[in-house]
CSV table of C-alpha atoms in Angstrom, one decimal:
chain,number,residue,atom,x,y,z
A,28,UNK,CA,97.9,11.3,211.6
A,29,UNK,CA,101.7,11.2,211.6
A,30,UNK,CA,103.6,8.6,213.4
A,31,UNK,CA,105.2,10.2,216.4
A,32,UNK,CA,108.8,9.6,217.4
A,33,UNK,CA,109.0,6.9,220.1
A,34,UNK,CA,110.1,8.3,223.4
A,35,UNK,CA,110.5,6.4,226.7
A,36,UNK,CA,107.8,7.1,229.1
A,37,UNK,CA,105.9,5.4,232.0
A,38,UNK,CA,103.1,3.0,231.5
A,39,UNK,CA,99.9,5.0,230.8
A,40,UNK,CA,96.7,3.5,232.2
A,41,UNK,CA,94.1,6.1,231.6
A,42,UNK,CA,92.4,4.5,228.7
A,43,UNK,CA,91.2,1.5,230.7
A,44,UNK,CA,89.6,3.5,233.5
A,45,UNK,CA,86.2,3.0,231.9
A,46,UNK,CA,84.5,0.0,230.3
A,47,UNK,CA,85.7,-1.0,226.8
A,48,UNK,CA,82.4,-0.5,225.1
A,49,UNK,CA,79.2,0.6,226.8
A,50,UNK,CA,76.1,0.1,224.7
A,51,UNK,CA,73.8,2.6,223.1
A,52,UNK,CA,70.3,2.3,224.7
A,53,UNK,CA,67.7,3.1,222.1
A,54,UNK,CA,64.8,5.5,222.5
A,55,UNK,CA,62.6,5.0,225.5
A,56,UNK,CA,59.3,3.4,224.7
A,57,UNK,CA,56.2,5.6,224.5
A,58,UNK,CA,54.6,5.5,227.9
A,59,UNK,CA,50.9,6.0,228.7
A,60,UNK,CA,50.0,8.5,231.5
A,61,UNK,CA,48.8,7.0,234.8
A,62,UNK,CA,45.5,7.7,236.4
A,63,UNK,CA,47.0,10.5,238.5
A,64,UNK,CA,48.9,12.2,235.6
A,65,UNK,CA,47.8,14.9,233.3
A,66,UNK,CA,47.6,13.3,229.9
A,67,UNK,CA,48.5,16.7,228.3
A,68,UNK,CA,51.6,17.3,230.5
A,69,UNK,CA,55.0,16.9,228.9
A,70,UNK,CA,56.8,13.6,229.8
A,71,UNK,CA,60.3,12.4,228.7
A,72,UNK,CA,58.8,9.7,226.5
A,73,UNK,CA,56.4,12.1,224.8
A,74,UNK,CA,59.0,14.8,224.3
A,75,UNK,CA,62.0,12.7,223.2
A,76,UNK,CA,61.0,9.0,222.8
A,77,UNK,CA,60.5,9.5,219.0
A,78,UNK,CA,63.6,11.7,218.3
A,79,UNK,CA,66.5,9.2,218.6
A,80,UNK,CA,68.0,11.5,221.3
A,81,UNK,CA,67.3,9.0,224.1
A,82,UNK,CA,69.7,6.6,222.5
A,83,UNK,CA,72.4,9.2,222.9
A,84,UNK,CA,71.3,10.1,226.4
A,85,UNK,CA,71.3,6.5,227.7
A,86,UNK,CA,74.4,5.5,225.9
A,87,UNK,CA,78.0,5.4,226.9
A,88,UNK,CA,79.1,3.2,223.9
A,89,UNK,CA,81.1,6.0,222.2
A,90,UNK,CA,82.8,6.9,225.5
A,91,UNK,CA,83.8,3.3,226.1
A,92,UNK,CA,85.0,2.9,222.6
A,93,UNK,CA,87.3,5.9,223.0
A,94,UNK,CA,88.8,4.4,226.2
A,95,UNK,CA,89.3,1.0,224.5
A,96,UNK,CA,91.1,2.4,221.4
A,97,UNK,CA,93.4,4.8,223.3
A,98,UNK,CA,94.1,2.0,225.8
A,99,UNK,CA,95.4,-0.2,223.0
A,100,UNK,CA,97.5,2.7,221.7
A,101,UNK,CA,99.1,2.9,225.2
A,102,UNK,CA,99.7,-0.9,225.3
A,103,UNK,CA,101.4,-0.8,221.9
A,104,UNK,CA,103.7,2.1,222.9
A,105,UNK,CA,104.7,0.3,226.1
A,106,UNK,CA,105.5,-3.0,224.3
A,107,UNK,CA,107.5,-1.0,221.8
A,108,UNK,CA,109.5,0.7,224.6
A,109,UNK,CA,110.1,-2.7,226.3
A,110,UNK,CA,111.1,-4.7,223.2
A,111,UNK,CA,111.8,-2.4,220.3
A,112,UNK,CA,108.9,-3.5,218.2
A,113,UNK,CA,107.4,-0.5,216.5
A,114,UNK,CA,105.3,-1.9,213.7
A,115,UNK,CA,102.8,-4.7,213.0
A,116,UNK,CA,100.5,-4.2,216.0
A,117,UNK,CA,97.0,-5.7,215.6
A,118,UNK,CA,94.2,-6.2,218.1
A,119,UNK,CA,90.8,-8.0,218.0
A,120,UNK,CA,88.7,-7.4,221.1
A,121,UNK,CA,85.4,-9.1,222.1
A,122,UNK,CA,83.2,-7.6,224.7
A,123,UNK,CA,79.9,-8.6,226.5
A,124,UNK,CA,78.0,-5.8,228.1
A,125,UNK,CA,74.9,-6.1,230.4
A,126,UNK,CA,73.6,-2.7,231.4
A,127,UNK,CA,70.4,-1.5,233.1
A,128,UNK,CA,69.0,2.1,233.1
A,129,UNK,CA,65.9,3.3,235.0
A,130,UNK,CA,64.2,6.7,235.0
A,131,UNK,CA,61.6,7.6,237.6
A,132,UNK,CA,59.6,10.8,238.2
A,133,UNK,CA,60.0,12.6,241.5
A,134,UNK,CA,56.6,14.3,241.7
A,135,UNK,CA,57.3,15.6,245.2
A,136,UNK,CA,60.0,17.9,243.8
A,137,UNK,CA,57.8,19.3,241.0
A,138,UNK,CA,56.5,18.5,237.5
A,139,UNK,CA,59.3,17.4,235.1
A,140,UNK,CA,61.8,16.3,237.8
A,141,UNK,CA,63.1,12.7,237.5
A,142,UNK,CA,65.9,10.6,238.8
A,143,UNK,CA,68.0,8.3,236.6
A,144,UNK,CA,69.9,5.3,237.9
A,145,UNK,CA,72.2,3.2,235.7
A,146,UNK,CA,74.6,0.3,236.1
A,147,UNK,CA,76.7,-1.7,233.6
A,148,UNK,CA,78.9,-4.8,233.9
A,149,UNK,CA,81.5,-5.3,231.2
A,150,UNK,CA,83.5,-8.4,230.3
A,151,UNK,CA,86.1,-7.8,227.6
A,152,UNK,CA,88.8,-10.2,226.2
A,153,UNK,CA,91.6,-9.6,223.7
A,154,UNK,CA,92.3,-12.3,221.2
A,155,UNK,CA,95.3,-14.6,221.4
A,156,UNK,CA,98.3,-14.4,219.1
A,157,UNK,CA,98.8,-10.6,219.1
A,158,UNK,CA,101.6,-8.5,220.6
A,159,UNK,CA,99.1,-7.0,223.1
A,160,UNK,CA,96.4,-9.1,224.8
A,161,UNK,CA,94.3,-7.1,227.2
A,162,UNK,CA,91.3,-8.3,229.4
A,163,UNK,CA,89.1,-6.0,231.3
A,164,UNK,CA,86.3,-6.5,233.9
A,165,UNK,CA,84.6,-3.2,234.7
A,166,UNK,CA,81.6,-1.9,236.5
A,167,UNK,CA,80.1,1.6,236.2
A,168,UNK,CA,77.3,3.4,238.1
A,169,UNK,CA,75.4,6.6,237.5
A,170,UNK,CA,72.9,8.6,239.5
A,171,UNK,CA,71.4,11.8,238.0
A,172,UNK,CA,68.6,14.3,238.6
A,173,UNK,CA,66.7,15.2,235.4
A,174,UNK,CA,64.7,18.3,234.6
A,175,UNK,CA,62.3,18.2,231.7
A,176,UNK,CA,61.7,21.8,230.4
A,177,UNK,CA,58.6,21.8,228.2
A,178,UNK,CA,58.7,19.6,225.1
A,179,UNK,CA,62.1,20.8,223.8
A,180,UNK,CA,64.8,20.4,226.5
A,181,UNK,CA,66.0,18.0,229.1
A,182,UNK,CA,68.9,18.6,231.5
A,183,UNK,CA,70.5,16.1,233.7
A,184,UNK,CA,73.3,16.3,236.4
A,185,UNK,CA,74.7,13.8,238.8
A,186,UNK,CA,77.6,11.6,239.9
A,187,UNK,CA,79.4,8.7,238.2
A,188,UNK,CA,81.7,6.0,239.6
A,189,UNK,CA,83.9,3.6,237.7
A,190,UNK,CA,86.0,0.5,238.7
A,191,UNK,CA,88.1,-1.5,236.4
A,192,UNK,CA,90.4,-4.6,236.8
A,193,UNK,CA,92.7,-5.1,233.8
A,194,UNK,CA,94.8,-8.1,232.9
A,195,UNK,CA,97.7,-7.5,230.5
A,196,UNK,CA,98.2,-11.1,229.4
A,197,UNK,CA,101.1,-10.2,227.0
A,198,UNK,CA,103.4,-9.3,230.0
A,199,UNK,CA,101.4,-10.8,233.0
A,200,UNK,CA,100.9,-7.3,234.4
A,201,UNK,CA,97.8,-5.9,236.0
A,202,UNK,CA,96.1,-2.5,236.5
A,203,UNK,CA,93.3,-1.6,239.0
A,204,UNK,CA,91.6,1.7,238.6
A,205,UNK,CA,88.8,3.6,240.4
A,206,UNK,CA,87.4,7.0,239.8
A,207,UNK,CA,84.5,9.2,240.9
A,208,UNK,CA,83.2,12.4,239.2
A,209,UNK,CA,80.2,14.3,237.8
A,210,UNK,CA,78.3,14.2,234.6
A,211,UNK,CA,76.0,16.7,232.9
A,212,UNK,CA,73.7,15.9,229.9
A,213,UNK,CA,71.4,18.0,227.8
A,214,UNK,CA,68.9,17.2,225.1
A,215,UNK,CA,67.4,19.8,222.9
A,216,UNK,CA,64.8,19.4,220.1
A,217,UNK,CA,65.5,22.4,217.9
A,218,UNK,CA,63.4,21.4,214.8
A,219,UNK,CA,60.6,19.0,213.9
A,220,UNK,CA,63.1,16.5,212.5
A,221,UNK,CA,66.3,17.3,214.3
A,222,UNK,CA,67.6,17.4,217.8
A,223,UNK,CA,71.0,17.7,219.6
A,224,UNK,CA,72.6,16.1,222.7
A,225,UNK,CA,75.5,17.2,224.8
A,226,UNK,CA,77.5,15.4,227.5
A,227,UNK,CA,80.3,16.6,229.7
A,228,UNK,CA,81.9,14.4,232.4
A,229,UNK,CA,84.8,15.0,234.7
A,230,UNK,CA,86.3,12.0,236.5
A,231,UNK,CA,89.1,11.9,239.1
A,232,UNK,CA,90.7,8.9,240.8
A,233,UNK,CA,93.8,6.7,241.1
A,234,UNK,CA,95.3,3.9,239.0
A,235,UNK,CA,97.5,1.2,240.5
A,236,UNK,CA,99.7,-0.8,238.1
A,237,UNK,CA,102.1,-3.8,238.6
A,238,UNK,CA,104.1,-4.5,235.5
A,239,UNK,CA,106.8,-7.2,235.4
A,240,UNK,CA,110.2,-6.2,234.0
A,241,UNK,CA,112.8,-8.7,233.0
A,242,UNK,CA,115.7,-6.6,234.4
A,243,UNK,CA,114.1,-4.7,237.3
A,244,UNK,CA,111.4,-7.1,238.5
A,245,UNK,CA,107.9,-5.9,239.1
A,246,UNK,CA,107.4,-2.1,238.7
A,247,UNK,CA,104.5,-0.8,240.9
A,248,UNK,CA,103.1,2.6,240.3
A,249,UNK,CA,100.2,4.7,241.5
A,250,UNK,CA,99.1,7.9,239.7
A,251,UNK,CA,96.2,10.3,240.3
A,252,UNK,CA,94.3,11.3,237.2
A,253,UNK,CA,91.7,13.7,236.0
A,254,UNK,CA,89.8,13.2,232.8
A,255,UNK,CA,87.4,15.5,231.0
A,256,UNK,CA,85.2,13.9,228.3
A,257,UNK,CA,82.7,15.8,226.1
A,258,UNK,CA,80.4,14.5,223.3
A,259,UNK,CA,78.2,16.7,221.1
A,260,UNK,CA,75.9,15.2,218.5
A,261,UNK,CA,72.9,15.9,216.2
A,262,UNK,CA,70.3,13.3,215.2
A,263,UNK,CA,67.6,13.5,212.5
A,264,UNK,CA,64.4,11.5,212.2
A,265,UNK,CA,62.7,10.8,208.8
A,266,UNK,CA,59.9,8.4,208.0
A,267,UNK,CA,58.8,7.2,204.5
A,268,UNK,CA,56.2,9.9,204.2
A,269,UNK,CA,58.9,12.6,204.8
A,270,UNK,CA,61.6,11.3,202.5
A,271,UNK,CA,61.8,9.2,199.4
A,272,UNK,CA,65.0,7.6,200.6
A,273,UNK,CA,63.2,5.9,203.5
A,274,UNK,CA,61.4,2.6,202.9
A,275,UNK,CA,57.8,2.4,203.9
A,276,UNK,CA,57.4,1.2,207.5
A,277,UNK,CA,61.0,2.3,208.5
A,278,UNK,CA,62.6,5.3,210.2
A,279,UNK,CA,65.9,6.7,209.1
A,280,UNK,CA,68.1,8.5,211.6
A,281,UNK,CA,71.2,10.3,210.2
A,282,UNK,CA,73.6,11.5,213.0
A,283,UNK,CA,76.9,13.2,213.4
A,284,UNK,CA,79.0,13.5,216.6
A,285,UNK,CA,82.2,15.2,217.8
A,286,UNK,CA,84.0,13.6,220.8
A,287,UNK,CA,86.9,15.3,222.7
A,288,UNK,CA,88.8,14.0,225.7
A,289,UNK,CA,91.5,15.6,227.8
A,290,UNK,CA,93.4,13.5,230.4
A,291,UNK,CA,95.9,14.8,232.9
A,292,UNK,CA,98.1,12.7,235.3
A,293,UNK,CA,100.0,13.9,238.3
A,294,UNK,CA,103.7,13.4,239.0
A,295,UNK,CA,104.7,10.6,241.3
A,296,UNK,CA,107.3,8.0,242.3
A,297,UNK,CA,107.2,4.2,241.6
A,298,UNK,CA,108.4,1.5,244.0
A,299,UNK,CA,111.9,1.7,242.7
A,300,UNK,CA,112.2,5.3,243.7
A,301,UNK,CA,112.1,6.5,240.1
A,302,UNK,CA,110.2,9.7,239.4
A,303,UNK,CA,107.1,9.5,237.2
A,304,UNK,CA,106.5,12.7,235.3
A,305,UNK,CA,103.2,14.4,235.0
A,306,UNK,CA,101.6,14.4,231.5
A,307,UNK,CA,98.5,15.4,229.6
A,308,UNK,CA,96.8,13.8,226.6
A,309,UNK,CA,94.2,14.9,224.0
A,310,UNK,CA,92.1,12.8,221.7
A,311,UNK,CA,89.4,14.0,219.3
A,312,UNK,CA,87.1,11.8,217.2
A,313,UNK,CA,84.4,12.6,214.6
A,314,UNK,CA,81.6,10.2,213.6
A,315,UNK,CA,78.9,10.0,211.0
A,316,UNK,CA,76.3,7.2,210.8
A,317,UNK,CA,72.9,6.4,209.4
A,318,UNK,CA,70.4,4.2,211.3
A,319,UNK,CA,67.4,2.4,209.9
A,320,UNK,CA,64.8,0.9,212.3
A,321,UNK,CA,61.4,-0.6,211.9
A,322,UNK,CA,58.5,1.8,212.7
A,323,UNK,CA,55.6,0.9,215.0
A,324,UNK,CA,57.2,0.3,218.4
A,325,UNK,CA,54.0,-1.1,220.0
A,326,UNK,CA,54.1,-2.9,223.3
A,327,UNK,CA,55.5,-6.4,223.2
A,328,UNK,CA,56.4,-6.2,219.6
A,329,UNK,CA,60.0,-7.0,218.4
A,330,UNK,CA,61.4,-4.5,215.9
A,331,UNK,CA,64.8,-4.8,214.1
A,332,UNK,CA,67.3,-2.1,213.3
A,333,UNK,CA,70.7,-1.5,211.7
A,334,UNK,CA,73.3,1.3,211.7
A,335,UNK,CA,76.5,2.0,209.6
A,336,UNK,CA,79.0,4.8,209.3
A,337,UNK,CA,82.5,6.0,209.8
A,338,UNK,CA,84.7,7.1,212.7
A,339,UNK,CA,87.7,9.5,212.0
A,340,UNK,CA,90.3,10.5,214.5
A,341,UNK,CA,90.9,14.3,214.3
A,342,UNK,CA,93.5,14.7,217.0
A,343,UNK,CA,95.6,12.1,218.8
A,344,UNK,CA,98.7,12.5,220.8
A,345,UNK,CA,98.2,9.2,222.6
A,346,UNK,CA,99.4,7.0,219.7
A,347,UNK,CA,103.1,6.6,219.4
A,348,UNK,CA,103.6,3.7,217.0
A,349,UNK,CA,100.2,3.5,215.2
A,350,UNK,CA,98.8,5.2,212.1
A,351,UNK,CA,95.3,3.8,211.4
A,352,UNK,CA,92.9,6.6,212.3
A,353,UNK,CA,89.7,5.7,210.3
A,354,UNK,CA,87.3,2.9,211.2
A,355,UNK,CA,84.1,1.5,209.7
A,356,UNK,CA,81.2,1.0,212.1
A,357,UNK,CA,78.2,-1.3,211.7
A,358,UNK,CA,75.5,-2.4,214.1
A,359,UNK,CA,72.5,-4.9,213.9
A,360,UNK,CA,70.0,-5.7,216.5
A,361,UNK,CA,66.4,-6.1,217.7
A,362,UNK,CA,64.3,-4.5,220.4
A,363,UNK,CA,61.1,-5.2,222.3
A,364,UNK,CA,58.8,-2.7,223.8
A,365,UNK,CA,58.3,-3.8,227.5
A,366,UNK,CA,54.6,-3.0,227.8
A,367,UNK,CA,55.1,0.8,227.1
A,368,UNK,CA,57.4,1.3,230.1
A,369,UNK,CA,60.8,0.3,228.7
A,370,UNK,CA,62.9,-1.4,226.1
A,371,UNK,CA,64.9,-4.6,225.9
A,372,UNK,CA,67.6,-4.8,223.3
A,373,UNK,CA,70.0,-7.3,221.9
A,374,UNK,CA,72.5,-6.1,219.3
A,375,UNK,CA,76.0,-6.6,218.0
A,376,UNK,CA,78.3,-3.7,217.1
A,377,UNK,CA,81.5,-4.0,215.1
A,378,UNK,CA,84.4,-1.6,214.5
A,379,UNK,CA,87.1,-2.3,211.8
A,380,UNK,CA,89.9,0.1,211.1
A,381,UNK,CA,90.6,0.7,207.5
A,382,UNK,CA,94.2,-0.5,207.6
A,383,UNK,CA,93.3,-3.6,209.6
A,384,UNK,CA,95.1,-3.0,212.9
A,385,UNK,CA,92.0,-2.9,215.0
A,386,UNK,CA,88.8,-4.9,215.3
A,387,UNK,CA,86.2,-4.8,218.0
A,388,UNK,CA,83.0,-6.9,218.4
A,389,UNK,CA,80.6,-5.9,221.2
A,390,UNK,CA,77.5,-8.0,222.2
A,391,UNK,CA,74.9,-6.0,224.2
A,392,UNK,CA,72.0,-7.3,226.2
A,393,UNK,CA,70.4,-4.2,227.8
A,394,UNK,CA,67.3,-3.0,229.5
A,395,UNK,CA,66.1,0.6,229.8
A,396,UNK,CA,63.0,1.3,231.9
A,397,UNK,CA,61.0,4.6,232.4
A,398,UNK,CA,58.3,4.9,235.0
């Protein structure tokens, strides 16, 4: 990625509209059919609980990571515009995430119809001593209807709502954002060892910012935004009996994903009467990871897992003073099967850019239930 020529432009706030790092919720626990259920009928757990696709379906970790990284690019550009600093930016972000996801069947609407409800609370803090120090308290909600089509496909559609309060400690500014939109998901098991997931979301809302300026005082600005986010991935599943590379008693899940985001902002006027131009931004990221997890996810047993890989920016017109597009990714955690109806996870995920300008540590305590 080439370093773009620095040009004056208004503060961009799109990257902090969502949480800094939502967690990945691993595969749903295998559930036993109830007395009133057909034991041979397809269920979400039977169809996808062993594929690794439920982790993608329940996760917004990659989405949040994209918002966090592009948000720091924006903060760097604005600091550079205000003070002339164009090099040496570095950020270290720590985030605590406590999400809950719940999936319930709606038998009155037909076999295979479910509702999914999700909520996450995010507390994120930027480290002291850097040119940009950003704090973020965010909440996100999701409600979807799900359709299970046989044993191979799952389609979900519904609404999302996001609220974020951001503190820019490096200049004592603040940003409040709120957006509502739609999200569509699809899971497809196309081979015995491989499956694919697709997500498309479209969010619209407004962002209010108040940024102190040494010469002009506080500059207040409100902009409407529209953001389209898409994520496509493939996930494999191999046990020791299927591959010599997998240790006995473990499962290996190789995966690859392509993420693309397009953000558009309407023109407006700030409190000083200065026109704020409309703009559009594009960001594309490719990822490749390998996950190892202990097999035998029986009720009330704790199983450990780890994941490692690379993230590579493929397109980025958001960054103006940064050139560090490759990051290492590592995750370690443990999970407990909640009696066959859900999963409780605790894990730590870490991202480190190759050139050292960006570090992110996320601690996740999360619960995913399926009834």
